[in-house]
């Protein structure tokens, strides 16, 4: 078995077709007539623009306007007078042929973008190379491989797929995509998701293991790839594929329906996101809000902090896209296992017990926390933003954060900048201390969101990333369950909203217990929303209270979990 990164969910089974784009040989054949050569170049640009426009139109009508945006980005590059002007200058001054001038100028820009440590810029580099090849093929009269003509049941394999090639794929014929390069957020990965074709990217070395016509299975979730699998494995994966497709189809009926139990209790099913772009998926899966925006992702994969304005734009984008639905934005939660090199954090002896999250932010008010809170307050004028403080252990931390918010509010008042003066400020309940003090916190904070990923770690004293002790890392441990129940009860007693944004919120075996305890909001990855709604709408809270009572009577995680499994599967 080989493995890459799952980039588009689903199971692909079929025969490999390896896309080997002919390597273009670019030589500098000198020219005599620069004017004529520039005309030749101009007509290649025009042809490229016409081809990309047609592809973008086709993409917009077949898939969506948003996906066509990627190709519109190519058009912008092709129409950029600075780029074309520079190529023409080189033809003029150095008397080189168009293909060669295109090669040097486009490579220069692509290398420049690629050297910037920013995902967006890396993507721009890939786009620049894509249009370079397009122009050169036209100049050299090289035909592109037409991927729309592949036979049905093809697993398309390539070192990397350019958006131009991916856009031409016919999803009826391509059962899966495997590339050696790329990442989950590369344009070709985004397009595979839009086309709903299972895809695995970053499967390094896979092309040397596979030849055309080999039988392949790929799992777009786990990233697993099986080359020439036996008939048993094929049969097993065919079953999984059919079950996946059937469930996906069935779950669509839950789009637009209310998350209300049989006995009329309505909860909110929200989504966890890391970047503003993730909102598209939240809306596609009918998320009722954002229960956790992990803002540390805005700070990662770059060399310097995002400015207040950059943050403001990101938060505003999410708030606007969610059109008044709640958007809980968590302030920076770094440290622990989340490192950001330019922040200059020293390695802690015990990172999870160390200098992280709110502890770090309150120590770095001026350069880090204030700009973030200010960006959040400014963005709150554009939607229903709530602020969430992570890793709180004592009430003073919350008070200090709240005071800062009030102080920044005054600044904005003085400057005449709009913001939501009633903005809610809540906390993540994810430490043992916060759980034990939940009754006290509930009297002061505006809402709770239970972070079971950390709560389990801190309750069980078990590092969430350490395989050796992972057998102890279970939310079904009675200690963790008691803690969760206690937090929900304390919150509900004071009438504040209690949500959960840890992984447990989407666990089918946990959902009945959480409903019985009275949880108001369940926040999870977008793709889990409809399934959670299916479960939730099938229960009656009254019936679940009796189930929870029994479940809480067990003294081991294994028994509790088995009991819940029997209950859920026995329905
Ligand atoms: C949690 O701890 O449960 C949580 C949602 O936050 P993170 O996984 O980002 O620590
Ligand atoms: Mg956490």
Coordinates of C-alpha atoms and ligand atoms in Angstrom, one line a residue:
X1 CA 0.0 0.0 0.0
X2 CA 1.2 3.5 -0.8
X3 CA 0.0 6.6 0.9
X4 CA -0.4 10.3 0.1
X5 CA -2.7 13.1 1.4
X6 CA -6.4 12.6 1.0
X7 CA -7.6 15.7 -0.9
X8 CA -11.1 14.8 -2.1
X9 CA -13.2 12.3 -0.2
X10 CA -14.6 9.1 -1.8
X11 CA -13.3 5.8 -3.0
X12 CA -11.8 5.6 -6.6
X13 CA -11.4 2.2 -8.2
X14 CA -10.2 1.9 -11.8
X15 CA -7.3 1.6 -14.2
X16 CA -4.3 3.9 -14.1
X17 CA -3.7 6.3 -16.9
X18 CA -0.4 8.2 -16.4
X19 CA -0.4 11.7 -17.8
X20 CA 3.0 12.4 -19.1
X21 CA 3.1 15.8 -20.5
X22 CA 5.7 16.0 -23.2
X23 CA 8.6 18.0 -22.0
X24 CA 8.9 21.0 -24.1
X25 CA 12.3 21.7 -25.5
X26 CA 12.9 25.5 -25.5
X27 CA 15.9 26.7 -27.4
X28 CA 16.9 30.1 -28.2
X29 CA 16.7 30.3 -31.9
X30 CA 17.8 33.8 -32.7
X31 CA 15.5 36.0 -34.7
X32 CA 15.9 38.5 -37.5
X33 CA 12.7 40.5 -37.4
X34 CA 11.8 41.5 -33.8
X35 CA 8.5 43.2 -35.0
X36 CA 7.3 40.0 -36.7
X37 CA 8.3 37.9 -33.7
X38 CA 6.4 40.2 -31.3
X39 CA 3.3 39.7 -33.6
X40 CA 3.8 36.0 -33.3
X41 CA 4.0 36.3 -29.5
X42 CA 0.9 38.5 -29.4
X43 CA -1.1 36.1 -31.4
X44 CA -0.1 33.2 -29.0
X45 CA -1.3 35.4 -26.1
X46 CA -4.6 36.1 -27.8
X47 CA -5.0 32.4 -28.6
X48 CA -4.2 31.5 -24.9
X49 CA -6.7 34.1 -23.7
X50 CA -9.4 32.7 -26.0
X51 CA -8.7 29.1 -24.9
X52 CA -8.7 30.0 -21.1
X53 CA -11.9 32.1 -21.5
X54 CA -13.7 29.2 -23.1
X55 CA -12.4 26.8 -20.4
X56 CA -13.5 29.3 -17.7
X57 CA -17.0 29.6 -19.2
X58 CA -17.3 25.9 -19.4
X59 CA -16.2 25.5 -15.8
X60 CA -18.6 28.2 -14.6
X61 CA -21.6 26.5 -16.2
X62 CA -20.5 23.0 -15.4
X63 CA -19.2 23.4 -11.9
X64 CA -19.5 27.0 -10.5
X65 CA -18.4 30.6 -10.8
X66 CA -16.1 30.2 -7.8
X67 CA -14.1 27.4 -9.4
X68 CA -13.9 29.3 -12.6
X69 CA -12.1 32.0 -10.6
X70 CA -8.9 30.0 -10.7
X71 CA -8.9 30.2 -14.5
X72 CA -9.9 33.9 -14.3
X73 CA -6.6 34.3 -12.4
X74 CA -4.8 32.8 -15.4
X75 CA -6.6 35.3 -17.6
X76 CA -5.4 38.2 -15.4
X77 CA -1.8 37.0 -15.7
X78 CA -2.2 36.7 -19.5
X79 CA -3.6 40.2 -19.7
X80 CA -1.1 41.7 -17.4
X81 CA 0.7 44.4 -19.6
X82 CA 3.8 44.2 -17.3
X83 CA 4.3 40.6 -18.0
X84 CA 3.6 40.7 -21.8
X85 CA 5.6 44.0 -22.0
X86 CA 8.6 42.5 -20.4
X87 CA 8.5 39.5 -22.8
X88 CA 8.2 41.9 -25.8
X89 CA 11.1 43.9 -24.4
X90 CA 13.3 40.8 -24.3
X91 CA 12.4 39.9 -27.8
X92 CA 13.3 43.4 -28.9
X93 CA 16.5 43.9 -26.9
X94 CA 18.0 40.4 -26.9
X95 CA 16.7 39.3 -30.3
X96 CA 15.4 36.0 -28.8
X97 CA 12.5 33.9 -30.1
X98 CA 9.1 34.2 -28.3
X99 CA 9.3 30.7 -26.6
X100 CA 12.6 31.6 -25.1
X101 CA 11.5 35.0 -23.9
X102 CA 8.3 33.5 -22.4
X103 CA 10.5 30.9 -20.7
X104 CA 12.9 33.3 -19.0
X105 CA 10.4 36.0 -18.0
X106 CA 7.7 33.6 -16.7
X107 CA 10.3 31.5 -14.9
X108 CA 11.7 34.6 -13.2
X109 CA 8.3 35.5 -11.8
X110 CA 7.4 31.9 -10.9
X111 CA 10.7 31.5 -9.0
X112 CA 10.1 34.8 -7.2
X113 CA 6.6 33.8 -6.1
X114 CA 7.8 30.3 -5.2
X115 CA 10.5 31.7 -2.9
X116 CA 7.9 33.5 -0.8
X117 CA 6.9 31.4 2.1
X118 CA 3.2 31.9 1.5
X119 CA 0.8 29.4 0.2
X120 CA -1.0 31.9 -2.0
X121 CA 2.2 32.9 -3.6
X122 CA 3.2 29.3 -4.2
X123 CA -0.1 28.9 -6.0
X124 CA 0.6 32.0 -8.0
X125 CA 3.9 30.4 -9.0
X126 CA 2.1 27.3 -10.2
X127 CA -0.4 29.5 -12.2
X128 CA 2.5 31.3 -13.8
X129 CA 4.1 28.0 -15.0
X130 CA 0.7 26.9 -16.2
X131 CA 0.2 29.9 -18.5
X132 CA 3.9 29.7 -19.6
X133 CA 3.4 26.1 -20.9
X134 CA 0.1 27.1 -22.5
X135 CA 1.7 29.9 -24.5
X136 CA 4.7 27.8 -25.4
X137 CA 2.6 24.9 -26.7
X138 CA 0.8 27.3 -29.0
X139 CA 4.0 28.8 -30.2
X140 CA 5.5 25.3 -30.9
X141 CA 2.3 23.8 -32.2
X142 CA 2.3 21.0 -29.6
X143 CA -1.1 19.5 -29.0
X144 CA -2.2 19.1 -25.3
X145 CA -3.4 15.8 -24.0
X146 CA -7.2 15.9 -24.1
X147 CA -8.2 14.5 -20.7
X148 CA -11.9 14.8 -21.6
X149 CA -11.5 11.8 -23.8
X150 CA -10.2 9.3 -21.2
X151 CA -12.2 6.0 -21.0
X152 CA -14.6 5.4 -18.2
X153 CA -13.1 4.1 -14.9
X154 CA -9.8 5.9 -15.3
X155 CA -7.6 6.8 -12.4
X156 CA -5.7 9.8 -13.7
X157 CA -2.1 9.9 -12.4
X158 CA 0.4 12.7 -12.9
X159 CA 3.4 14.3 -11.2
X160 CA 1.1 17.3 -10.7
X161 CA -2.1 18.5 -12.4
X162 CA -2.4 22.0 -13.6
X163 CA -5.7 23.7 -13.1
X164 CA -6.0 23.9 -16.9
X165 CA -5.8 20.1 -17.2
X166 CA -8.0 19.4 -14.1
X167 CA -10.7 21.8 -15.5
X168 CA -10.9 19.7 -18.7
X169 CA -11.6 16.4 -16.8
X170 CA -14.9 14.7 -17.4
X171 CA -16.0 13.4 -14.0
X172 CA -18.1 10.7 -15.7
X173 CA -14.9 9.1 -16.9
X174 CA -12.4 9.8 -14.2
X175 CA -12.9 7.6 -11.1
X176 CA -10.0 9.1 -9.2
X177 CA -6.9 11.3 -9.3
X178 CA -3.5 10.7 -7.8
X179 CA -0.6 13.1 -8.0
X180 CA 2.9 13.0 -6.6
X181 CA 3.0 16.7 -5.8
X182 CA 0.5 19.2 -4.5
X183 CA -1.3 19.6 -1.2
X184 CA -4.9 19.7 0.1
X185 CA -5.2 23.4 -0.7
X186 CA -3.5 23.3 -4.2
X187 CA -5.8 24.4 -6.9
X188 CA -6.0 21.0 -8.5
X189 CA -7.1 19.6 -5.1
X190 CA -9.8 22.3 -4.8
X191 CA -11.0 21.5 -8.3
X192 CA -11.1 17.8 -7.6
X193 CA -13.4 18.5 -4.6
X194 CA -15.6 20.7 -6.7
X195 CA -15.8 18.0 -9.4
X196 CA -16.4 15.5 -6.6
X197 CA -13.7 13.2 -7.8
X198 CA -11.9 11.2 -5.1
X199 CA -8.2 12.4 -5.0
X200 CA -5.0 11.7 -3.3
X201 CA -2.2 14.2 -3.6
X202 CA 1.5 14.3 -2.4
X203 CA 1.9 10.5 -3.0
X204 CA 5.6 10.9 -3.5
X205 CA 7.2 8.2 -5.7
X206 CA 3.9 6.6 -6.7
X207 CA 4.6 7.0 -10.5
X208 CA 7.6 4.7 -10.3
X209 CA 5.4 2.0 -8.7
X210 CA 2.6 2.1 -11.2
X211 CA 2.3 1.6 -15.0
X212 CA -0.5 2.5 -17.4
X213 CA -3.4 0.0 -17.1
X214 CA -2.6 -1.1 -13.5
X215 CA -5.6 -1.7 -11.3
X216 CA -5.8 0.9 -8.5
X217 CA -7.9 1.7 -5.4
X218 CA -7.6 5.0 -3.7
X219 CA -9.2 6.4 -0.6
X220 CA -9.6 10.1 -0.9
X221 CA -10.1 10.4 2.9
X222 CA -7.3 8.4 4.3
X223 CA -4.9 9.0 1.4
X224 CA -4.3 5.2 0.9
X225 CA -3.5 3.8 -2.5
X226 CA -3.5 0.1 -3.4
X227 CA -1.8 -1.0 -6.6
X228 CA -3.1 -4.1 -8.3
X229 CA -5.1 -5.2 -5.3
X230 CA -6.6 -8.7 -5.0
X231 CA -10.2 -9.4 -5.8
X232 CA -11.2 -9.5 -2.2
X233 CA -9.8 -6.0 -1.5
X234 CA -11.5 -4.7 -4.6
X235 CA -14.8 -6.2 -3.5
X236 CA -14.4 -4.7 -0.1
X237 CA -13.7 -1.3 -1.5
X238 CA -16.5 -1.5 -4.0
X239 CA -18.8 -2.0 -1.0
X240 CA -17.3 1.0 0.8
X241 CA -17.6 3.1 -2.3
X242 CA -21.2 2.2 -2.8
X243 CA -22.0 2.8 0.9
X244 CA -20.2 6.2 0.7
X245 CA -22.1 7.3 -2.4
X246 CA -25.4 6.1 -1.0
X247 CA -24.9 7.8 2.3
X248 CA -23.8 11.0 0.6
X249 CA -27.0 11.0 -1.5
X250 CA -29.2 10.2 1.5
X251 CA -27.7 12.9 3.6
X252 CA -28.6 15.6 1.1
X253 CA -32.2 15.4 2.3
X254 CA -31.0 17.0 5.5
X255 CA -29.9 20.2 3.8
X256 CA -32.2 23.0 4.7
X257 CA -33.9 21.1 7.5
X258 CA -34.0 22.1 11.2
X259 CA -31.8 20.3 13.8
X260 CA -34.7 19.5 16.0
X261 CA -35.2 16.3 17.9
X262 CA -38.4 14.2 17.8
X263 CA -39.6 15.9 21.0
X264 CA -39.0 19.4 19.7
X265 CA -35.6 20.4 21.1
X266 CA -33.7 22.5 18.6
X267 CA -29.9 22.6 18.7
X268 CA -27.4 24.3 16.4
X269 CA -25.0 22.4 14.2
X270 CA -22.1 24.6 13.4
X271 CA -18.7 24.1 11.8
X272 CA -15.1 24.4 12.7
X273 CA -12.9 26.3 10.2
X274 CA -9.3 27.4 9.9
X275 CA -9.4 29.8 7.0
X276 CA -12.1 32.1 5.5
X277 CA -12.1 30.0 2.4
X278 CA -13.5 27.1 4.4
X279 CA -16.8 28.9 4.7
X280 CA -17.9 27.7 1.2
X281 CA -17.9 24.1 2.4
X282 CA -19.8 25.1 5.6
X283 CA -22.5 26.7 3.5
X284 CA -22.5 23.7 1.1
X285 CA -23.1 21.4 4.0
X286 CA -25.7 23.7 5.5
X287 CA -23.8 24.7 8.7
X288 CA -25.9 26.8 11.0
X289 CA -23.0 28.9 12.2
X290 CA -19.3 28.8 12.8
X291 CA -18.6 27.2 16.3
X292 CA -14.9 27.6 16.1
X293 CA -12.6 29.6 13.8
X294 CA -9.1 28.5 14.7
X295 CA -7.4 31.8 14.0
X296 CA -3.9 30.4 14.5
X297 CA -4.1 29.2 10.9
X298 CA -4.0 32.8 9.7
X299 CA -0.7 33.1 11.5
X300 CA 0.9 29.9 10.2
X301 CA 2.8 29.3 7.0
X302 CA 4.2 32.7 6.8
X303 CA 7.1 34.8 8.0
X304 CA 5.4 37.5 9.9
X305 CA 2.3 38.2 11.7
X306 CA -0.8 39.1 9.7
X307 CA -1.5 42.8 10.2
X308 CA -4.6 44.1 12.0
X309 CA -6.1 45.0 8.6
X310 CA -5.4 41.5 7.1
X311 CA -7.1 39.9 10.1
X312 CA -10.0 42.3 9.9
X313 CA -10.5 41.4 6.2
X314 CA -10.4 37.6 7.1
X315 CA -12.9 37.9 10.0
X316 CA -15.2 40.2 8.1
X317 CA -15.2 37.8 5.1
X318 CA -16.5 35.0 7.3
X319 CA -19.0 37.2 9.1
X320 CA -20.4 38.5 5.9
X321 CA -20.6 35.1 4.2
X322 CA -22.4 33.6 7.2
X323 CA -25.1 36.3 6.8
X324 CA -25.9 37.0 10.5
X325 CA -25.5 33.4 11.7
X326 CA -23.3 33.1 14.7
X327 CA -19.5 33.1 14.0
X328 CA -17.4 32.2 17.1
X329 CA -13.8 33.3 16.5
X330 CA -11.2 32.0 18.9
X331 CA -8.4 34.3 19.7
X332 CA -4.9 33.0 19.0
X333 CA -4.3 29.5 20.5
X334 CA -0.6 28.9 19.8
X335 CA 2.0 27.1 21.9
X336 CA 1.6 23.5 22.8
X337 CA 1.8 21.5 19.6
X338 CA 1.1 24.6 17.5
X339 CA 4.4 26.4 16.7
X340 CA 4.8 29.6 14.8
X341 CA 8.5 30.1 14.3
X342 CA 8.5 34.0 13.9
X343 CA 6.8 34.4 17.3
X344 CA 10.1 33.5 18.9
X345 CA 8.6 31.1 21.3
X346 CA 11.1 29.0 23.2
X347 CA 10.7 25.3 23.5
X348 CA 8.8 24.5 26.7
X349 CA 9.8 21.5 28.8
X350 CA 6.1 20.6 28.9
X351 CA 4.6 22.4 26.0
X352 CA 0.9 21.6 26.8
X353 CA 1.3 22.9 30.3
X354 CA 3.3 25.9 29.3
X355 CA 3.4 29.3 27.7
X356 CA 0.5 29.1 25.3
X357 CA -2.9 30.4 24.2
X358 CA -4.4 33.1 26.5
X359 CA -1.3 33.0 28.7
X360 CA 0.9 34.0 25.8
X361 CA -1.6 36.5 24.4
X362 CA -2.0 38.4 27.8
X363 CA 1.8 38.6 27.9
X364 CA 2.0 40.0 24.4
X365 CA -0.9 42.5 24.5
X366 CA 0.6 45.3 22.5
X367 CA 2.0 43.5 19.5
X368 CA -0.3 40.5 19.3
X369 CA -3.5 40.5 21.4
X370 CA -4.7 44.1 21.0
X371 CA -4.4 44.0 17.1
X372 CA -6.3 40.8 17.0
X373 CA -9.1 42.0 19.3
X374 CA -9.3 45.3 17.4
X375 CA -9.6 43.4 14.1
X376 CA -12.4 41.3 15.7
X377 CA -14.3 44.2 17.0
X378 CA -14.1 46.1 13.7
X379 CA -15.3 43.0 11.9
X380 CA -18.2 42.6 14.4
X381 CA -20.0 45.4 12.6
X382 CA -20.4 43.1 9.6
X383 CA -22.1 40.1 11.1
X384 CA -22.7 38.0 14.2
X385 CA -19.2 37.6 15.6
X386 CA -18.5 36.3 19.1
X387 CA -15.1 36.2 20.6
X388 CA -13.8 33.1 22.3
X389 CA -10.8 32.9 24.7
X390 CA -8.9 29.6 24.6
X391 CA -7.2 27.6 27.4
X392 CA -8.7 29.6 30.2
X393 CA -7.8 28.2 33.7
X394 CA -8.8 31.1 36.0
X395 CA -11.4 33.9 36.0
X396 CA -8.7 36.6 36.0
X397 CA -7.6 35.6 32.5
X398 CA -11.2 36.1 31.3
X399 CA -11.5 39.4 33.1
X400 CA -8.3 40.7 31.6
X401 CA -9.3 39.7 28.1
X402 CA -12.8 41.3 28.6
X403 CA -11.2 44.5 29.9
X404 CA -9.1 44.7 26.9
X405 CA -12.1 44.3 24.7
X406 CA -13.8 47.1 26.5
X407 CA -10.8 49.3 26.3
X408 CA -10.4 48.7 22.5
X409 CA -14.1 49.4 22.2
X410 CA -13.5 52.9 23.7
X411 CA -10.7 53.5 21.3
X412 CA -13.0 52.6 18.4
X413 CA -15.8 54.9 19.8
X414 CA -13.4 57.8 19.9
X415 CA -12.3 57.1 16.4
X416 CA -15.9 56.8 15.3
X417 CA -15.4 53.2 14.0
X418 CA -18.5 51.0 14.1
X419 CA -18.5 47.7 16.0
X420 CA -21.0 45.6 17.9
X421 CA -21.2 47.0 21.4
X422 CA -23.0 44.0 22.6
X423 CA -20.4 41.5 21.4
X424 CA -20.4 38.3 23.3
X425 CA -17.1 37.1 24.8
X426 CA -17.1 33.5 25.9
X427 CA -14.5 30.8 26.8
X428 CA -13.4 27.5 25.7
X429 CA -13.8 25.1 28.6
X430 CA -10.9 22.7 28.0
X431 CA -8.9 22.6 31.2
X432 CA -9.7 20.7 34.3
X433 CA -9.6 24.0 36.3
X434 CA -12.2 25.7 34.1
X435 CA -14.4 22.7 34.3
X436 CA -14.3 22.6 38.1
X437 CA -15.0 26.3 38.3
X438 CA -17.7 26.2 35.6
X439 CA -20.3 27.4 38.0
X440 CA -18.3 30.5 38.7
X441 CA -17.4 31.1 35.0
X442 CA -21.0 30.6 34.0
X443 CA -22.0 33.7 36.0
X444 CA -19.6 36.0 34.1
X445 CA -18.9 34.7 30.6
X446 CA -21.3 35.0 27.7
X447 CA -21.0 31.4 26.5
X448 CA -19.1 28.1 26.9
X449 CA -17.6 25.9 24.2
X450 CA -16.3 22.6 25.4
X451 CA -13.0 21.7 23.8
X452 CA -13.0 18.0 24.4
X453 CA -9.7 17.5 22.6
X454 CA -7.8 19.3 25.3
X455 CA -10.3 18.6 28.1
X456 CA -9.7 14.9 27.6
X457 CA -5.9 15.5 27.6
X458 CA -6.0 17.7 30.8
X459 CA -8.5 15.5 32.6
X460 CA -6.7 12.3 31.9
X461 CA -3.2 13.7 32.1
X462 CA -2.5 12.2 28.7
X463 CA -0.6 14.0 25.9
X464 CA -3.1 14.1 23.0
X465 CA -0.3 13.4 20.5
X466 CA 1.5 10.5 22.3
X467 CA 0.7 7.1 20.8
X468 CA 2.1 5.3 23.8
X469 CA -0.6 6.6 26.1
X470 CA -3.4 7.0 23.6
X471 CA -5.3 4.1 25.1
X472 CA -6.1 6.5 28.0
X473 CA -7.2 9.2 25.6
X474 CA -11.0 8.6 25.5
X475 CA -13.9 11.0 25.9
X476 CA -15.9 8.0 27.2
X477 CA -13.8 7.9 30.3
X478 CA -16.2 8.5 33.1
X479 CA -14.0 11.3 34.4
X480 CA -14.3 13.2 31.2
X481 CA -18.0 12.5 30.8
X482 CA -18.7 13.8 34.3
X483 CA -16.7 16.9 33.5
X484 CA -18.7 17.5 30.3
X485 CA -22.0 16.9 32.1
X486 CA -21.0 19.3 34.9
X487 CA -20.0 22.0 32.4
X488 CA -23.2 21.8 30.5
X489 CA -25.3 21.8 33.7
X490 CA -23.5 24.9 35.1
X491 CA -23.9 26.8 31.8
X492 CA -27.5 25.9 31.4
X493 CA -28.3 26.9 35.1
X494 CA -27.1 30.4 34.3
X495 CA -28.9 30.5 31.0
X496 CA -25.8 30.8 28.8
X497 CA -25.2 28.9 25.6
X498 CA -23.1 25.8 25.9
X499 CA -21.5 24.4 22.8
X500 CA -18.8 21.9 22.0
X501 CA -16.2 22.3 19.3
X502 CA -13.9 19.3 20.1
X503 CA -14.0 16.2 18.0
X504 CA -16.5 14.5 20.4
X505 CA -19.3 16.8 19.1
X506 CA -19.6 14.8 15.9
X507 CA -19.0 11.3 17.4
X508 CA -22.3 9.4 16.8
X509 CA -21.8 7.6 20.1
X510 CA -21.4 10.8 22.0
X511 CA -24.3 12.8 20.4
X512 CA -27.0 11.0 22.4
X513 CA -25.3 11.8 25.7
X514 CA -24.6 15.4 24.8
X515 CA -28.3 15.9 23.8
X516 CA -29.3 14.3 27.1
X517 CA -27.0 16.6 29.1
X518 CA -28.5 19.6 27.3
X519 CA -25.8 20.8 24.9
X520 CA -27.0 23.7 22.7
X521 CA -24.5 23.8 19.9
X522 CA -22.5 21.1 18.2
X523 CA -19.5 22.3 16.2
X524 CA -17.6 20.0 13.8
X525 CA -15.9 19.7 10.5
X526 CA -18.2 20.7 7.7
X527 CA -18.4 17.3 6.1
X528 CA -19.8 15.8 9.4
X529 CA -22.7 18.2 9.7
X530 CA -25.4 16.4 7.8
X531 CA -24.7 13.1 9.4
X532 CA -24.9 14.7 12.8
X533 CA -28.3 16.2 11.8
X534 CA -29.5 12.8 10.8
X535 CA -28.7 11.4 14.2
X536 CA -30.0 14.3 16.2
X537 CA -33.3 14.6 14.4
X538 CA -34.0 10.9 15.1
X539 CA -33.8 11.1 18.9
X540 CA -36.1 12.3 21.6
X541 CA -34.2 14.0 24.4
X542 CA -36.6 12.5 27.0
X543 CA -35.7 9.0 25.8
X544 CA -32.0 9.9 25.9
X545 CA -32.1 11.1 29.4
X546 CA -32.7 7.5 30.6
X547 CA -30.0 6.2 28.3
X548 CA -27.5 8.8 29.7
X549 CA -28.4 7.9 33.2
X550 CA -27.5 4.3 32.5
X551 CA -24.3 5.2 30.6
X552 CA -23.1 7.3 33.5
X553 CA -23.4 4.3 35.8
X554 CA -20.4 2.5 34.2
X555 CA -17.0 3.0 35.7
X556 CA -14.8 2.3 32.7
X557 CA -14.4 4.0 29.3
X558 CA -14.7 0.7 27.5
X559 CA -18.0 -0.3 29.1
X560 CA -19.5 3.1 28.6
X561 CA -18.5 3.2 24.9
X562 CA -19.7 -0.4 24.3
X563 CA -23.1 0.5 26.0
X564 CA -23.5 3.5 23.7
X565 CA -22.5 1.5 20.7
X566 CA -25.1 -1.1 21.4
X567 CA -27.7 1.7 21.9
X568 CA -26.9 3.5 18.7
X569 CA -26.5 0.4 16.5
X570 CA -29.5 -1.3 18.1
X571 CA -31.9 1.4 16.9
Ligands
LIG1 C1 -10.2 21.3 21.7 O1 -9.3 21.4 22.4 O2 -11.2 20.5 21.8 C2 -10.4 22.2 20.5 C3 -11.5 22.3 19.8 O3 -9.3 23.0 20.2 P1 -8.0 22.5 19.5 O4 -8.2 21.1 18.9 O5 -7.7 23.5 18.5 O6 -7.0 22.5 20.6
LIG2 MG1 -8.0 23.1 22.5

